[in-house]
Short mmCIF file of C-alpha atoms in Angstrom, two decimals:
data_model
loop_
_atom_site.label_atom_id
_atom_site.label_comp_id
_atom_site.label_asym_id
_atom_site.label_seq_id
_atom_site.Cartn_x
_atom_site.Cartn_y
_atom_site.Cartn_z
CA UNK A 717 205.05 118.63 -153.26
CA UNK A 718 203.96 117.04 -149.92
CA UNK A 719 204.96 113.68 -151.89
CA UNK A 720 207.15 111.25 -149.85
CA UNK A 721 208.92 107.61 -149.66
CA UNK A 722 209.46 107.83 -153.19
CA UNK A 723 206.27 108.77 -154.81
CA UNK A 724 205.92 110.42 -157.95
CA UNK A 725 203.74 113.12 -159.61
CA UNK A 726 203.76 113.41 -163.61
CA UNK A 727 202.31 115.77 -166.21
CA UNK A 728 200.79 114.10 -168.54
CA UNK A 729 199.14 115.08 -172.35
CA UNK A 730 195.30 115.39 -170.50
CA UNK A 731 196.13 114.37 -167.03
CA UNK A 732 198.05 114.15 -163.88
CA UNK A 733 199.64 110.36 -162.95
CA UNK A 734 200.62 109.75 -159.43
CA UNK A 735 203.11 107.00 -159.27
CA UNK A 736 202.89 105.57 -155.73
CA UNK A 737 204.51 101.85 -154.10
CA UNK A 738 201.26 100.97 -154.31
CA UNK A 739 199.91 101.11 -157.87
CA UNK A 740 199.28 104.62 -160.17
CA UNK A 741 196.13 106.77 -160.28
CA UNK A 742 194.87 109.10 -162.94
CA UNK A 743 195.01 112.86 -161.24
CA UNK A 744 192.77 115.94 -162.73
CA UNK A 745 194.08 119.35 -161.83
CA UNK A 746 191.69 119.86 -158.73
CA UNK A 747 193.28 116.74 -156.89
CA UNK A 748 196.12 119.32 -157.15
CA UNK A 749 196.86 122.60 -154.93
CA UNK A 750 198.71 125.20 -156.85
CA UNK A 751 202.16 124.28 -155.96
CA UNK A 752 201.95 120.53 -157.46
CA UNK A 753 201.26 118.98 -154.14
CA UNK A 754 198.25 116.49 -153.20
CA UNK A 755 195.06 117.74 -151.84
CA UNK A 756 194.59 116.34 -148.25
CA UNK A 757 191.42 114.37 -149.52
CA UNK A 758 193.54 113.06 -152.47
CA UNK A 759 196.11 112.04 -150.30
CA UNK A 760 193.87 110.37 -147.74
CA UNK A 761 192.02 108.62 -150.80
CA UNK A 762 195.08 107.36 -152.75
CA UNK A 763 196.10 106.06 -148.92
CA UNK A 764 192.84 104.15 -148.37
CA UNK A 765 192.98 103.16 -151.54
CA UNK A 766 196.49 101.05 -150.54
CA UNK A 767 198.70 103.27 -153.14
CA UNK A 768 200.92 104.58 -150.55
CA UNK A 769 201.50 101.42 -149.03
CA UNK A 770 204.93 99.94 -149.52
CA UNK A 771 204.89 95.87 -150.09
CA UNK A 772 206.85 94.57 -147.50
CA UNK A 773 210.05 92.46 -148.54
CA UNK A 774 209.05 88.81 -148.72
CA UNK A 775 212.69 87.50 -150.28
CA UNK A 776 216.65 87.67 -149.49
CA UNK A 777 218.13 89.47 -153.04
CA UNK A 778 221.32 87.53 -153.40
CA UNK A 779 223.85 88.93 -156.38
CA UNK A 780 226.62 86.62 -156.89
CA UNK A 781 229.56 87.35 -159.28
CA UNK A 782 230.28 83.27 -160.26
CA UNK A 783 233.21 84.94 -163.08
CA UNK A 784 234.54 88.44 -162.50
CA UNK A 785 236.50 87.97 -166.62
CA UNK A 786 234.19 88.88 -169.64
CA UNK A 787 234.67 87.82 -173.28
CA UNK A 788 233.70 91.01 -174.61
CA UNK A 789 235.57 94.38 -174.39
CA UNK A 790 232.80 96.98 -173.97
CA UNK A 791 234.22 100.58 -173.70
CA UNK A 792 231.82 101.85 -171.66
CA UNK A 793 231.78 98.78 -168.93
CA UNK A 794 232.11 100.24 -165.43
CA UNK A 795 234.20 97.08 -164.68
CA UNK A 796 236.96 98.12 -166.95
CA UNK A 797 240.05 100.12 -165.09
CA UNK A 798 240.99 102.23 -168.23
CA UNK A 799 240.27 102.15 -172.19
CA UNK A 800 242.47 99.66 -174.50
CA UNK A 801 245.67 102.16 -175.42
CA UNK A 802 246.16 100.26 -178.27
CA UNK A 803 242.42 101.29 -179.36
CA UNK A 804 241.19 97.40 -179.46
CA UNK A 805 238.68 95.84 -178.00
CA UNK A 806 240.76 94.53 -174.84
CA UNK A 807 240.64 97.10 -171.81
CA UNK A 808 242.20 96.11 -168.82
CA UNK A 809 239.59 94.77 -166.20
CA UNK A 810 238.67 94.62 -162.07
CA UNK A 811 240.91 91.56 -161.08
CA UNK A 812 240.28 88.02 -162.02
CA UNK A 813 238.03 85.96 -160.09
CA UNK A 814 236.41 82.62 -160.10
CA UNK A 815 233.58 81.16 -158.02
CA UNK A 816 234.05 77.94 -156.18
CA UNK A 817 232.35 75.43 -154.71
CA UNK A 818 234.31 76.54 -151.33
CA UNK A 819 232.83 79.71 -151.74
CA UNK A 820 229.63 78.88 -152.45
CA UNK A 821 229.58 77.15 -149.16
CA UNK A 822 231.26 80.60 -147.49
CA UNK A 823 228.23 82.57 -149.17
CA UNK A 824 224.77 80.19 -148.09
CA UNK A 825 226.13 79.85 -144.76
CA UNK A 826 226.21 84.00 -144.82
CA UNK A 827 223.00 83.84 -146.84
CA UNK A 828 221.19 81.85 -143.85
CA UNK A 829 222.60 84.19 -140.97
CA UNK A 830 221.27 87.18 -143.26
CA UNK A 831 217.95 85.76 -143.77
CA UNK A 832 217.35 84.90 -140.25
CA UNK A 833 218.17 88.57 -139.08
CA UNK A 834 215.34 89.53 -141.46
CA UNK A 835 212.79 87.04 -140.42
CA UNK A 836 212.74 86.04 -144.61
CA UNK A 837 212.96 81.98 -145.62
CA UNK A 838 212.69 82.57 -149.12
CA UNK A 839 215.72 83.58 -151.40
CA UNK A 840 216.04 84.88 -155.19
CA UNK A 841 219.51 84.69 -156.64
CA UNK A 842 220.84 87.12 -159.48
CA UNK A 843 223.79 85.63 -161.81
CA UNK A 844 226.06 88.18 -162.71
CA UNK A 845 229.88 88.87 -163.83
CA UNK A 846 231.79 89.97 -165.38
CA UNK A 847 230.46 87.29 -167.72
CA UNK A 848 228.57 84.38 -165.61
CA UNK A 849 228.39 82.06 -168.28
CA UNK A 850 232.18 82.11 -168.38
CA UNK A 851 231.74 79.67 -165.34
CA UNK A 852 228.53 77.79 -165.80
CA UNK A 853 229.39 75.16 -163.62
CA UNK A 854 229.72 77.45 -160.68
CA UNK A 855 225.93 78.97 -161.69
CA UNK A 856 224.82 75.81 -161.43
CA UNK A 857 226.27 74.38 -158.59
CA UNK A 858 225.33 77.44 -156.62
CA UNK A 859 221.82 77.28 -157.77
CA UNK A 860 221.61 73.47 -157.10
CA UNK A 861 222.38 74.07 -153.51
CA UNK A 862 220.79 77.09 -152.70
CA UNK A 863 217.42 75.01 -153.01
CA UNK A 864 217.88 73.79 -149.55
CA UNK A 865 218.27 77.42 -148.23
CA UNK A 866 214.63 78.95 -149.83
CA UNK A 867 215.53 79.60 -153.58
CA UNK A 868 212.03 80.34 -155.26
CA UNK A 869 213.74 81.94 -158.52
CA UNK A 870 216.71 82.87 -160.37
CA UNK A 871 217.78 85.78 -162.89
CA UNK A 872 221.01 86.18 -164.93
CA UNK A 873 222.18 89.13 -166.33
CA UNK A 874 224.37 87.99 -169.69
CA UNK A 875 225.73 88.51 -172.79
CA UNK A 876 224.27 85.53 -174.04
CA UNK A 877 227.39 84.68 -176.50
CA UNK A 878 228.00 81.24 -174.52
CA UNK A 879 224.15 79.90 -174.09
CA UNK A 880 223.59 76.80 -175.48
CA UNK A 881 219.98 75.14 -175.48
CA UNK A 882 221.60 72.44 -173.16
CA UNK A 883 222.58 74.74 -171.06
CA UNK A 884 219.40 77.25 -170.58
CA UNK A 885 217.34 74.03 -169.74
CA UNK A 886 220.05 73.04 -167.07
CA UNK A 887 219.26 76.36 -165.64
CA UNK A 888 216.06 76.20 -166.11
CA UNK A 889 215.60 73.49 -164.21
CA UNK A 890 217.71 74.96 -161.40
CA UNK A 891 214.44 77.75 -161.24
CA UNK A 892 216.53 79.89 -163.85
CA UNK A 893 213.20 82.21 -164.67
CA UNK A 894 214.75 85.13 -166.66
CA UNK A 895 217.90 86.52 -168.21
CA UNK A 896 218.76 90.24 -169.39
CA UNK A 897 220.98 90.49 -172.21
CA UNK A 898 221.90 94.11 -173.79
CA UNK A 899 222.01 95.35 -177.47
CA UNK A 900 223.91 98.70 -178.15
CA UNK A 901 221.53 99.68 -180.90
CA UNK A 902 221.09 98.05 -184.44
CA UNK A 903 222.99 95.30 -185.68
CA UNK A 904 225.74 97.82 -187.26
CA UNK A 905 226.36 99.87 -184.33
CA UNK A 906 225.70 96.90 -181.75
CA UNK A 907 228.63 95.08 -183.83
CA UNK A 908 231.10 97.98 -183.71
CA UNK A 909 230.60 98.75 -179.57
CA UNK A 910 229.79 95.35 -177.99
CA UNK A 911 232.56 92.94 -179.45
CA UNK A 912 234.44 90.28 -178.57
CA UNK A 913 237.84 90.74 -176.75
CA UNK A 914 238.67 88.40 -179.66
CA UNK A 915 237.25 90.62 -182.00
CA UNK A 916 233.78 90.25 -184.13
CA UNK A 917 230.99 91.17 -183.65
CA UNK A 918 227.92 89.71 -181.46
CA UNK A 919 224.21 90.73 -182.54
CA UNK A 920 223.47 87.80 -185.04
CA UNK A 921 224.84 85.54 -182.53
CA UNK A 922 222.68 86.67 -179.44
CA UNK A 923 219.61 86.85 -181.24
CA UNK A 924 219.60 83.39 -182.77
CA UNK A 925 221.10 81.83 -178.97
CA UNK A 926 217.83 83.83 -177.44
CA UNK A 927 216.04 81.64 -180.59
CA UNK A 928 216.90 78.58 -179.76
CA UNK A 929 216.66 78.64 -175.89
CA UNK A 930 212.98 79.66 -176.77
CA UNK A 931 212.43 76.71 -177.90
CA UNK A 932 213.43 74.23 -175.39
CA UNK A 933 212.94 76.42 -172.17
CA UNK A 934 209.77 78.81 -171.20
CA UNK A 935 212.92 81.51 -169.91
CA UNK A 936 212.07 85.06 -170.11
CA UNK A 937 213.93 87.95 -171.89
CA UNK A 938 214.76 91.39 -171.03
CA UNK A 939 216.51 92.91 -173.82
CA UNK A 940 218.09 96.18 -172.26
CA UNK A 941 218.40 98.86 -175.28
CA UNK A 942 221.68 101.17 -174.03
CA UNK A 943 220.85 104.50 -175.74
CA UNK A 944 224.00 107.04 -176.68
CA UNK A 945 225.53 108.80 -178.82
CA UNK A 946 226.94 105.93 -180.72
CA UNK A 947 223.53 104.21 -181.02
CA UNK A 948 220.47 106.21 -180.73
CA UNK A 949 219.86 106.72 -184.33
CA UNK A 950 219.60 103.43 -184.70
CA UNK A 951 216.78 102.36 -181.84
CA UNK A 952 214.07 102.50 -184.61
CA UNK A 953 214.91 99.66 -186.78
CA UNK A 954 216.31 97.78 -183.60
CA UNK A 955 213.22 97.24 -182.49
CA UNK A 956 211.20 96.19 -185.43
CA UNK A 957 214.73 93.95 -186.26
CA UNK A 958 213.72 92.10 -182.67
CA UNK A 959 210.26 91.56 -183.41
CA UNK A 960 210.56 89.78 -186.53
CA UNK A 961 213.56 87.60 -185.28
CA UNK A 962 212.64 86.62 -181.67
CA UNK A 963 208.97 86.42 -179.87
CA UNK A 964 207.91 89.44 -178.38
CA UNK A 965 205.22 87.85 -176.09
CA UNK A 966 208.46 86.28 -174.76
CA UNK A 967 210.45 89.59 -173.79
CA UNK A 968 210.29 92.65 -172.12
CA UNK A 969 212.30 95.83 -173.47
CA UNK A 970 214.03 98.57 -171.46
CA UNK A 971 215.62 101.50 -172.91
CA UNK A 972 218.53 102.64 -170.60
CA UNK A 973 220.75 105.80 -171.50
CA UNK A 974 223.89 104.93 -170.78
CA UNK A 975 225.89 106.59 -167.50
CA UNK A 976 229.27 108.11 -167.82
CA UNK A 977 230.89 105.63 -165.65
CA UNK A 978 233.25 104.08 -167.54
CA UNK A 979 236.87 104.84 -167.38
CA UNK A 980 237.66 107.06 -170.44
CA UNK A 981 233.66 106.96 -172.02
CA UNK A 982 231.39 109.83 -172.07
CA UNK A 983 227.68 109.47 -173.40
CA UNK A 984 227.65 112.67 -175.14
CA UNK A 985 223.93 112.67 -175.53
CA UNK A 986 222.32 115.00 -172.84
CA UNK A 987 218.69 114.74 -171.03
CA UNK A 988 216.71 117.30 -173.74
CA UNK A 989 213.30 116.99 -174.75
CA UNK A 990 213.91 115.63 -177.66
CA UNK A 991 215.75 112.63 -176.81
CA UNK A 992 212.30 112.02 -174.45
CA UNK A 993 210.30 112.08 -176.96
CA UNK A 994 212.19 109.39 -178.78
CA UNK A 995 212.13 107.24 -175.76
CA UNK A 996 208.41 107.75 -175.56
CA UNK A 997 208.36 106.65 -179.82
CA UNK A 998 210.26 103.58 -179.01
CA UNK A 999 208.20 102.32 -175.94
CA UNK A 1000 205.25 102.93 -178.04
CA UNK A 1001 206.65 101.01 -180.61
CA UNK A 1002 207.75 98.10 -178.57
CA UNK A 1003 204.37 97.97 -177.19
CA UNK A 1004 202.55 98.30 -180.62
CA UNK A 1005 204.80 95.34 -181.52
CA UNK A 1006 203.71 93.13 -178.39
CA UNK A 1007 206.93 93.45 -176.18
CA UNK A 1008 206.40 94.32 -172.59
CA UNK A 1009 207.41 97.65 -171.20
CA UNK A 1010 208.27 98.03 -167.41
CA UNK A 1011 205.71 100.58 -165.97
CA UNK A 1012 206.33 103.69 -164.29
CA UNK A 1013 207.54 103.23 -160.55
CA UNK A 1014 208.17 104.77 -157.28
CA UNK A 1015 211.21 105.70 -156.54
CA UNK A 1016 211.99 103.00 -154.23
CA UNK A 1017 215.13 101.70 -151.62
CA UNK A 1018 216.58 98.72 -153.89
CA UNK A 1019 216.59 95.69 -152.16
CA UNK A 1020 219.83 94.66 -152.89
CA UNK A 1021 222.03 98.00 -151.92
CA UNK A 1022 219.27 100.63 -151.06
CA UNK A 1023 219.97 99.99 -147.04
CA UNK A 1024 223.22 100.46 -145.57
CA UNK A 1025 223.61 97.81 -143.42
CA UNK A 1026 222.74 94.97 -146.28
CA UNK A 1027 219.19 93.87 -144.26
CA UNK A 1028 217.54 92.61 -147.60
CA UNK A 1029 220.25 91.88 -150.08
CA UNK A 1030 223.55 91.61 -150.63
CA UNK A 1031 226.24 91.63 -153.80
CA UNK A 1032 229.01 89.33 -153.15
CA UNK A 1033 232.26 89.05 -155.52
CA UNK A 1034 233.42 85.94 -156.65
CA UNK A 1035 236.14 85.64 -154.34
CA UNK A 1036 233.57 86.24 -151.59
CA UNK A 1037 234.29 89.59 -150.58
CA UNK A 1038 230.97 92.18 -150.28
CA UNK A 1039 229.72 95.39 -151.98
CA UNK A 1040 227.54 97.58 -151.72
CA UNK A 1041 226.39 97.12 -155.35
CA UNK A 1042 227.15 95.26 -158.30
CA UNK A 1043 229.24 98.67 -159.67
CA UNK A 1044 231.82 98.48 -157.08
CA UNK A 1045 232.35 94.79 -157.03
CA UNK A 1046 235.56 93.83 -157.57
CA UNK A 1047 236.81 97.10 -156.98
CA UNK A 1048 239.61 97.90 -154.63
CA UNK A 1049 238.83 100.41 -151.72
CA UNK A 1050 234.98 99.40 -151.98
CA UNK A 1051 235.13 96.09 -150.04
CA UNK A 1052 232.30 96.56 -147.02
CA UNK A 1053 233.25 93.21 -145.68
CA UNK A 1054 233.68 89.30 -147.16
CA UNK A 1055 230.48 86.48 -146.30
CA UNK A 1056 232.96 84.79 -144.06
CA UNK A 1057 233.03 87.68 -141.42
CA UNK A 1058 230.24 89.67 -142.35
CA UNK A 1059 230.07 93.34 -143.07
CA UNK A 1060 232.07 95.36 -141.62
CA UNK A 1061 230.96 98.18 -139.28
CA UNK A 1062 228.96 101.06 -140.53
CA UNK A 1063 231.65 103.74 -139.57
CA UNK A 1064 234.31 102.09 -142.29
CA UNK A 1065 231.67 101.17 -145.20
CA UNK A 1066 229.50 104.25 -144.89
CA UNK A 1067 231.88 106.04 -147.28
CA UNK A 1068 231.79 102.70 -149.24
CA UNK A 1069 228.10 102.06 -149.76
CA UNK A 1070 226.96 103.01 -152.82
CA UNK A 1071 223.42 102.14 -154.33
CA UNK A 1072 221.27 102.40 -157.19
CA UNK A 1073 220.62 105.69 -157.09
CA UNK A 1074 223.91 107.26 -156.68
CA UNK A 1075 225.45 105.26 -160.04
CA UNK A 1076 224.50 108.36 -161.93
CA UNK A 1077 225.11 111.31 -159.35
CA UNK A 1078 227.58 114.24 -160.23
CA UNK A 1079 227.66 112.48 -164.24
CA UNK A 1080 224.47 114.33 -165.33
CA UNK A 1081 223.00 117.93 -163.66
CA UNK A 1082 220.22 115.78 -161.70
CA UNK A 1083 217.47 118.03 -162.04
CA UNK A 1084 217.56 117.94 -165.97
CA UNK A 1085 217.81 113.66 -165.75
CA UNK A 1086 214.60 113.79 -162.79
CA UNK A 1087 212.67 115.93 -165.43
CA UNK A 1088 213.80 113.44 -168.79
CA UNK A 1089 212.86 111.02 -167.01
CA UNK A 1090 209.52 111.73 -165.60
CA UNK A 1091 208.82 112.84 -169.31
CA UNK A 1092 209.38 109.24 -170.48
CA UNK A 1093 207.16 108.07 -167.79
CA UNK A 1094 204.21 110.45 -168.00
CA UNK A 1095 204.25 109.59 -172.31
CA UNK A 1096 204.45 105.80 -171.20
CA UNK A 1097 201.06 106.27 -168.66
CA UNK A 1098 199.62 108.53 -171.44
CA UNK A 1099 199.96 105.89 -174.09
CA UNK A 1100 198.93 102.88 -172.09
CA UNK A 1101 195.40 105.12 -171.36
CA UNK A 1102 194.70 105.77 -174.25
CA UNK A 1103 195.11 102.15 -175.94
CA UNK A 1104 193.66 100.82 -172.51
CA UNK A 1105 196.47 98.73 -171.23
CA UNK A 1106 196.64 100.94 -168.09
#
């Protein structure tokens, strides 16, 4: 295909979808030449028509770990250094960490020199851990001052056991906009794979703290579905369990298959057909239920970690030292540099720097994931045409 920067071409049930930075378009077979690439005029029309056109980066992507320790014990977590030998719910972890407010002074004054180099005054912070919540006041403090240095908005990424009403308003009002919590399937299976280092399970108890935040805070939810072998069976009733108990207008749902990148897990379920079509059943579902599904994109540089030099984001531990990406942080060998001296020079981090796209790469043969998941996509595009949500 003479398809670049990241743009897609699907099959579809009628119809070819391109999938540009720009937007998506509905493709017959003569916008095609034989070999699945675009027809010059199709390519100068989708161009003039502004779907080829990346949006430029208008905002810094700042990922803060504020508590590298989590109360659950997740066997799959990438930030776990082996499995629980005792075959419990406690598997060693990256080392302990704990934002403070020394630190968060350490990472706006880096935040500022970053966003001047880019010519960008506004800034978006992402929460994330380990478990953030296990240190709300150094969420809040950070997102209290980072209003003087451009914060528009703030996300967390959370397990949700430790939210309290109070406590998601207090956010809130610090520009807290969303959180992403994940289920491991139903309530059975959830309660058997995401657990409490403590022990006991945790599905009744997000739900209901998503339930009562709703009430006292507009925050939106992104409930991320992890799909394996453990839990796929189990994806039907999860989602019509979620739409009685929470509000669906509320949330958006996003069915992930979970990597082989813990130490010690494999996701024994593999990229087939089959398994596509069941992603395809449960978007439509989710949809048919009135949750919002994230669209089909190009395949885009993350802001975050999809440059090497960190020009539009950064992930920054705890303790204050850099990544790459949010997989490696906290991991020995992977430091590219700390926010009081910067990153370190390209020749010692380019073996370091990591991104979105390589979390995946050498778990799965990549040409049978590319292929499951334009599958998913092209069923998604199909079903929004035909119900007219496109």
């Amino acid at each position: 295909m003479n398809v670049s920067s990241g743009e897609r071409i699907l099959k579809g049930a009628k119809n070819w979808w391109f999938v540009g930075p720009g937007g998506v378009a509905r493709l017959r077979a003569r916008h095609l030449t034989p070999g699945g690439a675009l027809q010059p005029g199709t390519e100068r029309r989708l161009r003039e028509s502004g779907l080829l056109t990346t949006a430029p980066v208008t905002a810094y992507s700042l990922t803060v770990l504020t508590s590298t320790d989590c109360n659950l014990g997740c066997g799959y977590c990438f930030q776990n250094t082996s499995q629980d030998t005792a075959g419990g719910s406690r598997p060693p972890r990256i080392a302990h960490a704990r934002l403070t407010p020394e630190t968060v002074t350490s990472i706006l004054r880096f935040t500022d020199r970053q966003m001047a180099a880019a010519g960008l005054d506004k800034l978006k912070i992402l929460l994330f851990g380990g478990e953030p919540l296990l240190n709300p006041r150094g969420c809040m403090e950070l997102l209290s001052r980072a209003v003087g240095h451009g914060l528009t908005s703030a996300s967390m990424i959370s397990n949700l056991t430790l939210l309290t009403p109070l406590l998601a308003r207090r956010l809130e009002e610090l520009r807290l906009k969303s959180v992403q919590v994940t289920f491991d399937g139903d309530r059975e299976d959830h309660d058997r794979i995401r657990v409490r280092r403590s022990h006991g399970g945790t599905f009744d108890t997000i739900v209901r703290n998503i339930a009562r935040a709703s009430e006292v805070t507009s925050i939106r939810w992104t409930l991320r579905v992890n799909v394996s072998h453990h839990t796929f069976r189990g994806v039907d009733a999860l989602v019509d369990r979620l739409a009685a108990a929470l509000d669906p207008s509320r949330c958006g749902i996003y069915f992930a298959q979970v990597g082989d990148v813990g130490i010690g897990y494999a996701n024994d379920l593999t990229p087939t057909g089959e398994l596509a079509a069941g992603f395809a059943r449960w978007q439509r579902s989710a949809l048919d239920r009135g949750f919002s599904v994230s669209r089909p994109r190009a395949h885009l540089p993350c802001a975050t970690c999809g440059y090497g030099d960190g020009r539009y984001g950064a992930v920054v531990n705890a303790d204050g030292t850099l990544s790459s990406c949010w997989e490696t942080a906290g991991k020995p060998g992977w430091e590219v540099g700390s926010v009081a001296e910067g990153y370190l020079p390209g020749a010692q981090t380019r073996e370091r720097w990591i991104s979105c796209a390589d979390l995946y790469r050498n778990q799965q043969d990549e040409r049978a994931l590319a292929a499951f998941r334009d599958a998913v996509d092209a069923a998604l595009l199909d079903h929004l045409d035909e119900t007219g949500r496109l």
